[in-house]
Structure formats: C-alpha cells, structure tokens
PDB file of C-alpha atoms in Angstrom:
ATOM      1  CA  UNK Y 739       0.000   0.000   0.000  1.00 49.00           C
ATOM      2  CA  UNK Y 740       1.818   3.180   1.454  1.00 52.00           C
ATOM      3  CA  UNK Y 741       5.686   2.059   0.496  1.00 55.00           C
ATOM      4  CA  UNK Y 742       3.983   1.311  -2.740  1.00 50.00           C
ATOM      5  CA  UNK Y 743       2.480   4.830  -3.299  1.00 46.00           C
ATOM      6  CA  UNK Y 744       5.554   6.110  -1.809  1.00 48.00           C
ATOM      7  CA  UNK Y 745       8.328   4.594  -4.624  1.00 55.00           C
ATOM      8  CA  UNK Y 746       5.726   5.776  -7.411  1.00 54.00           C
ATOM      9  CA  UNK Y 747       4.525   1.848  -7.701  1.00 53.00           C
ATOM     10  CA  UNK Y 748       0.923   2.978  -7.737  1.00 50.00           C
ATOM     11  CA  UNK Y 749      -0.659   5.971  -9.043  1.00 55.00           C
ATOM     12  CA  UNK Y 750      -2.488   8.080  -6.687  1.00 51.00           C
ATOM     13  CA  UNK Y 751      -5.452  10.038  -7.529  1.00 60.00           C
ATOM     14  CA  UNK Y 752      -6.016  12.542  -4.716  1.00 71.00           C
ATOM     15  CA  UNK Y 753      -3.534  15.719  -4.890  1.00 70.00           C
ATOM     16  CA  UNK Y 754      -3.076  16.413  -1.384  1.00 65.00           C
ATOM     17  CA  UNK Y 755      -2.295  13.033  -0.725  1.00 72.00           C
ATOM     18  CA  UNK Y 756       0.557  12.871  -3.536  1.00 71.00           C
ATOM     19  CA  UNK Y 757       1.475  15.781  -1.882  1.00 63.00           C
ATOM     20  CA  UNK Y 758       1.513  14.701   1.719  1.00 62.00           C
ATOM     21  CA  UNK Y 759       3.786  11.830   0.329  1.00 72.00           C
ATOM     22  CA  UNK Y 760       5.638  14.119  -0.715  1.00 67.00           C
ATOM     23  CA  UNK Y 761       6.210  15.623   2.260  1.00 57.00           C
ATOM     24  CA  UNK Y 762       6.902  12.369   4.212  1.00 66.00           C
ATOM     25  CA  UNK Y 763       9.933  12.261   1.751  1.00 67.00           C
ATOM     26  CA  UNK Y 764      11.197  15.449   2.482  1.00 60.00           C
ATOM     27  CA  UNK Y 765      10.608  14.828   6.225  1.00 60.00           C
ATOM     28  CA  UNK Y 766      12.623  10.939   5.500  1.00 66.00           C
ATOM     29  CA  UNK Y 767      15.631  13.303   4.450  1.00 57.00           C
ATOM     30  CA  UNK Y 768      15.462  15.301   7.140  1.00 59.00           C
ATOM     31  CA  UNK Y 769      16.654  13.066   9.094  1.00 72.00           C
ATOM     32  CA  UNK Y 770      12.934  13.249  11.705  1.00 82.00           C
ATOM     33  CA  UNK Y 771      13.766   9.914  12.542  1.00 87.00           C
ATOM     34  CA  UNK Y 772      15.628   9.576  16.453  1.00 92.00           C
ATOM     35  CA  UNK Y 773      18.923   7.718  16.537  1.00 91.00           C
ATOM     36  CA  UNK Y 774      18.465   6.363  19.748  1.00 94.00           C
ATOM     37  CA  UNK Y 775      16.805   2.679  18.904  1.00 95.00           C
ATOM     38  CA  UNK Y 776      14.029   2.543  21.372  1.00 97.00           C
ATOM     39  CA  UNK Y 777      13.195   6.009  20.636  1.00 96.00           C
ATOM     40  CA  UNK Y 778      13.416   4.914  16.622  1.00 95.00           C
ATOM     41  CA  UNK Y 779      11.176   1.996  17.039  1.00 96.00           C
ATOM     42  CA  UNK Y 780       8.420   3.660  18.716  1.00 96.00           C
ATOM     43  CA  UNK Y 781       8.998   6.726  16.353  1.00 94.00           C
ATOM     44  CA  UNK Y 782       8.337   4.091  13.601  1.00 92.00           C
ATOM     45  CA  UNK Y 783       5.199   2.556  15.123  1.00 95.00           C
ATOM     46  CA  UNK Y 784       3.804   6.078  15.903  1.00 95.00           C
ATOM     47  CA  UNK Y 785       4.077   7.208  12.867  1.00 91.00           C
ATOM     48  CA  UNK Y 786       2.992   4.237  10.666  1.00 90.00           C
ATOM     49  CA  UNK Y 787      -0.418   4.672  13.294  1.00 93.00           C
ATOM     50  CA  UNK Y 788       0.367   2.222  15.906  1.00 95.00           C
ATOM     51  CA  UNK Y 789      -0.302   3.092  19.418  1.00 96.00           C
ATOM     52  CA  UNK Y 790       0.421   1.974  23.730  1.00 96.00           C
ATOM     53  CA  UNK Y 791      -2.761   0.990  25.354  1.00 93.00           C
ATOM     54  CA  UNK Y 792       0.192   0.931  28.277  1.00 92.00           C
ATOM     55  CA  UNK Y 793       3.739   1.565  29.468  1.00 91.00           C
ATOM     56  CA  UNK Y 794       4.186  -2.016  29.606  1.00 92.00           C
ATOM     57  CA  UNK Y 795       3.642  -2.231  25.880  1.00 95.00           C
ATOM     58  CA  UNK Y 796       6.266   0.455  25.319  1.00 95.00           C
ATOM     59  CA  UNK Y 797       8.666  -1.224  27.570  1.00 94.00           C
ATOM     60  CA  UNK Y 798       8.469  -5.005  25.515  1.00 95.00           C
ATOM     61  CA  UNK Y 799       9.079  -3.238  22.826  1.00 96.00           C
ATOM     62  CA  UNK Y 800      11.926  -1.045  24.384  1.00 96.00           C
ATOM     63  CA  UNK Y 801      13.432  -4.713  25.322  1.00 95.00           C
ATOM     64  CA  UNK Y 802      13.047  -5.853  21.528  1.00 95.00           C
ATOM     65  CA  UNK Y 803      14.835  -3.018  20.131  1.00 95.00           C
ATOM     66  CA  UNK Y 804      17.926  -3.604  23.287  1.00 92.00           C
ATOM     67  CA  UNK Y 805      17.302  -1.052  25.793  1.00 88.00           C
ATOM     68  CA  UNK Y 806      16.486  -0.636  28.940  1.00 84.00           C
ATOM     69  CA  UNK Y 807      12.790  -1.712  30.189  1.00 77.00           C
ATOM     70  CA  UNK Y 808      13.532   1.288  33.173  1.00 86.00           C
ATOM     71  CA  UNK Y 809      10.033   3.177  33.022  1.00 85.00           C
ATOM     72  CA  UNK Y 810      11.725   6.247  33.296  1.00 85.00           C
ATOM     73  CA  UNK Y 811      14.387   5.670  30.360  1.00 90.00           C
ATOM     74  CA  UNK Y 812      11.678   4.079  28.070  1.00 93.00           C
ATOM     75  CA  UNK Y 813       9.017   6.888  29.005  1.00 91.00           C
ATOM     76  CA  UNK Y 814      11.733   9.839  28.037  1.00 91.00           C
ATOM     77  CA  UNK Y 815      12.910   7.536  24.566  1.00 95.00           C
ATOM     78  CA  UNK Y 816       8.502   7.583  24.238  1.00 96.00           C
ATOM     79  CA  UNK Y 817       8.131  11.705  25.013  1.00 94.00           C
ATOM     80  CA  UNK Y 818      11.579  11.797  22.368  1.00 95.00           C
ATOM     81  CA  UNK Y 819       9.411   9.485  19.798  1.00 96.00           C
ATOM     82  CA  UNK Y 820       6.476  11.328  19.984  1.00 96.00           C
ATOM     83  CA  UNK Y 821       7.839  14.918  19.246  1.00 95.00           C
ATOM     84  CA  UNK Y 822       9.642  13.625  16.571  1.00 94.00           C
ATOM     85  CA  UNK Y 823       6.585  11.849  15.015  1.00 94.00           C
ATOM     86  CA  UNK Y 824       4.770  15.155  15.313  1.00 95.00           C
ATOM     87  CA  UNK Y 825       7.215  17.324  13.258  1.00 92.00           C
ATOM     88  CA  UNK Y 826       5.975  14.231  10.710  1.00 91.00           C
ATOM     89  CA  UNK Y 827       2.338  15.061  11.740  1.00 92.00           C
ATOM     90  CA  UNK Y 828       2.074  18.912  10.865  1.00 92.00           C
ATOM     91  CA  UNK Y 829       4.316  18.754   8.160  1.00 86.00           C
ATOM     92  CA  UNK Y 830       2.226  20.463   4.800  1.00 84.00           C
ATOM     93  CA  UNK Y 831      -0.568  20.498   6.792  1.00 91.00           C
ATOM     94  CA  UNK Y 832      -2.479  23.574   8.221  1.00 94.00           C
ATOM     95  CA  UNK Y 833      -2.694  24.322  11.532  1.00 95.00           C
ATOM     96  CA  UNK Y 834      -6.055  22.808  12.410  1.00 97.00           C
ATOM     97  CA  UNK Y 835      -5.399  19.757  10.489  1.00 96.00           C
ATOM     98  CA  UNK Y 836      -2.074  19.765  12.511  1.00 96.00           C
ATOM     99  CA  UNK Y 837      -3.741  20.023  15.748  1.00 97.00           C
ATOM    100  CA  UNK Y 838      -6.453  16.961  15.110  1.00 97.00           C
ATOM    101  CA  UNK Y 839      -3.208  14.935  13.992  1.00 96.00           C
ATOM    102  CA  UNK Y 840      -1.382  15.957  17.606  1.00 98.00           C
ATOM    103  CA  UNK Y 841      -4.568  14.898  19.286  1.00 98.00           C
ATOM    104  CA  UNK Y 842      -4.668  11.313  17.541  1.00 97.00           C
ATOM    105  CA  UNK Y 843      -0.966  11.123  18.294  1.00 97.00           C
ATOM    106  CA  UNK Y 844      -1.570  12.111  21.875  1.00 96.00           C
ATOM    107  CA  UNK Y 845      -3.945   9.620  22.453  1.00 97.00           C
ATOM    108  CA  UNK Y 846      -1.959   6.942  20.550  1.00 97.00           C
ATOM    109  CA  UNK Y 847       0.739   7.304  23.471  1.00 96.00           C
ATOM    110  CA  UNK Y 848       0.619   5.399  26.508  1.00 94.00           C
ATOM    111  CA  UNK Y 849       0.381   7.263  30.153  1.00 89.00           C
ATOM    112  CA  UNK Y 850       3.558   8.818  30.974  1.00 83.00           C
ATOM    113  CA  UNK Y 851       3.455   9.968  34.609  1.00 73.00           C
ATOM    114  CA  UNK Y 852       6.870   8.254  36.312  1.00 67.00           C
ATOM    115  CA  UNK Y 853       8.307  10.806  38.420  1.00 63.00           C
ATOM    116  CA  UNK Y 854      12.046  10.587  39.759  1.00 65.00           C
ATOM    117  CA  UNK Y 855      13.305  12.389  42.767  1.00 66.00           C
ATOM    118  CA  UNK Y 856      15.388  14.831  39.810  1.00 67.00           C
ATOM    119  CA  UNK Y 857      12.173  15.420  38.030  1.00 61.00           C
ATOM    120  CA  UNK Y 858       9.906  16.029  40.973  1.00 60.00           C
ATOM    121  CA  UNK Y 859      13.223  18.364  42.329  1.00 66.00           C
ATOM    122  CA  UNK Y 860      13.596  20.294  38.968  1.00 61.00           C
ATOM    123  CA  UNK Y 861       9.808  20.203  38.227  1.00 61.00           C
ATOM    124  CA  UNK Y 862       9.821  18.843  35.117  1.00 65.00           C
ATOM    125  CA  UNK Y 863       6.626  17.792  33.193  1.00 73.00           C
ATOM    126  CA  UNK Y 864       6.219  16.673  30.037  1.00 81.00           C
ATOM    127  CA  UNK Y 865       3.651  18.598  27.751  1.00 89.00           C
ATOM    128  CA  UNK Y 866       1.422  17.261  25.934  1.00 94.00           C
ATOM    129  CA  UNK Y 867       2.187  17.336  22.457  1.00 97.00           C
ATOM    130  CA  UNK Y 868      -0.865  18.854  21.342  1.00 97.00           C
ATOM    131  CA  UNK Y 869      -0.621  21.867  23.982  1.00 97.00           C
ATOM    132  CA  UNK Y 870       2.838  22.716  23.248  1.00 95.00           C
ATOM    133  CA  UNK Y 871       1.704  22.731  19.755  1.00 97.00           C
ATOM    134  CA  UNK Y 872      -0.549  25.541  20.591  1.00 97.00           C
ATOM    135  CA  UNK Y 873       1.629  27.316  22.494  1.00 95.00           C
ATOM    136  CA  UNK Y 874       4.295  27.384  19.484  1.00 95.00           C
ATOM    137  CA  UNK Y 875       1.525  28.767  17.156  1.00 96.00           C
ATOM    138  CA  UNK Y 876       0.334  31.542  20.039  1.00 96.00           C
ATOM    139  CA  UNK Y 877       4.315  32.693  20.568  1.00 95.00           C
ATOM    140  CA  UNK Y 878       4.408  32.623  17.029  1.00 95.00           C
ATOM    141  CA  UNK Y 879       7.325  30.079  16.928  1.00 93.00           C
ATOM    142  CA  UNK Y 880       7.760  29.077  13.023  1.00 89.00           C
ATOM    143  CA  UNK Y 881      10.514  27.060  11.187  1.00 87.00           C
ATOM    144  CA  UNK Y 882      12.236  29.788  10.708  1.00 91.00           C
ATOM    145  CA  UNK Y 883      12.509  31.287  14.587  1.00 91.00           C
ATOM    146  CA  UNK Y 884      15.114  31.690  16.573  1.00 93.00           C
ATOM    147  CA  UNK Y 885      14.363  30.084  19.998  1.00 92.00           C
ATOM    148  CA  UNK Y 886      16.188  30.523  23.706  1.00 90.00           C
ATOM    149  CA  UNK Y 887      14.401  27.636  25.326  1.00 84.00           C
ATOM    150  CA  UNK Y 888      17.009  26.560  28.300  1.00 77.00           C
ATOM    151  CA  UNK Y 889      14.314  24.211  29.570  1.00 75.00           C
ATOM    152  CA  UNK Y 890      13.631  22.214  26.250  1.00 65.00           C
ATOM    153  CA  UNK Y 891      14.084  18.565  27.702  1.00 79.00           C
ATOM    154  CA  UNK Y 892      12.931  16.667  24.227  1.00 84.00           C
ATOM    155  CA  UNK Y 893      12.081  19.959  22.526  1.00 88.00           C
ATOM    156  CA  UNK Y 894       8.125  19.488  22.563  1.00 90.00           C
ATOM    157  CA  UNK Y 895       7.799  23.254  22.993  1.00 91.00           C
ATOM    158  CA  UNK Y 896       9.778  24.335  20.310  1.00 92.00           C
ATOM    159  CA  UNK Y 897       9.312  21.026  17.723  1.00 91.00           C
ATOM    160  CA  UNK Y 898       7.957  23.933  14.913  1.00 92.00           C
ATOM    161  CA  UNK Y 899      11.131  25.470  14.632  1.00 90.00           C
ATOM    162  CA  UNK Y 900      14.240  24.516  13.069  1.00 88.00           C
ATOM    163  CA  UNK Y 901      16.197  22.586  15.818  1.00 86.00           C
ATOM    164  CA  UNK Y 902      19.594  24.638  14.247  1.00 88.00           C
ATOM    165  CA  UNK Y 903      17.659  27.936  15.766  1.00 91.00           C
ATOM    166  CA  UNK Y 904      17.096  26.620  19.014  1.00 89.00           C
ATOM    167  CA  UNK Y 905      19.498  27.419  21.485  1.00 87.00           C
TER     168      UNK Y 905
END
C-alpha cells in the first residue's frame, strides 16, 4: 500500500495526498527519525499509526529493540518518539489539520506519569504534544525562529522550529 504509493509503484489520484507523500519524503531526508533505537522503534510505530494501550507495551518493545525496560528511560525515549513523530504530523498540513493529527498522536501514546526524585526536584513535566503545539503557534514560533528555550528537555515546545535555531 503506502511504500507502494511512496516509490511511485501505484498511481495516486487525490492531490493532497501525492502531496503529503511528498512531504513524508522530504521529512525521510530530514533526518525526523531519532537515533536512539528505542526512541526509533516507537517513532516508527507512531508514525505508521500504531499506538500503547500501556507503558508495559512500550517497555516489551523497548526490550526488543535492546534497551532498557527502566520506566523512566523508556518513558523519556517515548516523550523523544512522539515529538519527533509530530514534526511528521504537521508537516504540509495547516494548523487545524495539525492540531487533530497531535490529538490522535496524543492519544496513541501510553500514560507517561513516572516521576524521579530529579524530576519532581527540577519540576519537570512533560507537555502534551498537542498543547505545546498551541503554544508554538500563540508565541508565534515558526521554522524559521530563533528560539532561547534553556528548559527544552525533548524539545516538545519548540518542535515547529528549526532545531539549528534553538538554542
């Protein structure tokens, strides 16, 4: 089907889906893809539509790919998989399009609510992906911004811009 459209196997009638392929392409040589390999093969089950009813899920499949099954390391490889799969999500799309997408991602992902001594010290929280996509489009945060964002973590509030202009 979709690696079929995608090589030009199959002809595809709808524009905006020929160009939404397109898009995945250009996203492909962007490099969207995480090089850690748990974060890689939940990137790649996010963003083919797979989901994690649970963490325990996320963590077999952490195992599979030879990590850790630590909550904590597989839920920060998930929060690292997710942003990345939603720079795929909004890509050529507009922003309320965008937004559903984020939402459907959101819910794809399992619970992710382990809190460590460091995290509860530096009060860090993940955002959800769809919130910090809002907040990007309210500060006006584009591919083309330059971003101070000391407190980035996986970059989920600054995933719109180009990660060579965040500092």
């Amino acid at each position: 089907g979709q690696d079929a459209i995608r090589e030009g196997k199959l002809p595809v009638e709808d524009d905006r889906e020929r160009q939404r392929l397109e898009n995945v392409r250009k996203i492909e040589a962007m490099d969207a893809r995480p090089k850690d390999p748990v974060a890689a093969a939940f990137f790649d089950h996010l963003v083919k539509g797979g989901s994690f009813p649970n963490i325990l899920q996320a963590r077999k499949m952490a195992r599979e790919a030879g990590g850790t099954e630590d909550t904590k390391a597989v839920e920060e490889a998930m929060e690292l998989a997710v942003v990345s799969a939603a720079k795929v999500e909004i890509f050529g799309r507009d922003p309320e399009e965008s937004f559903d997408k984020l939402v459907d991602l959101y819910k794809r992902q399992p619970n992710l609510n382990t809190r460590t001594s460091t995290s509860m010290r530096d009060q860090a929280y993940s955002t959800p992906i769809p919130l910090a996509y809002l907040a990007q489009r309210l500060a006006g945060i584009t591919e083309t911004s330059h971003v101070l964002e000391p407190t980035a973590g996986n970059g989920a509030l600054v995933f719109t811009a180009d990660p060579n202009l965040v500092i």
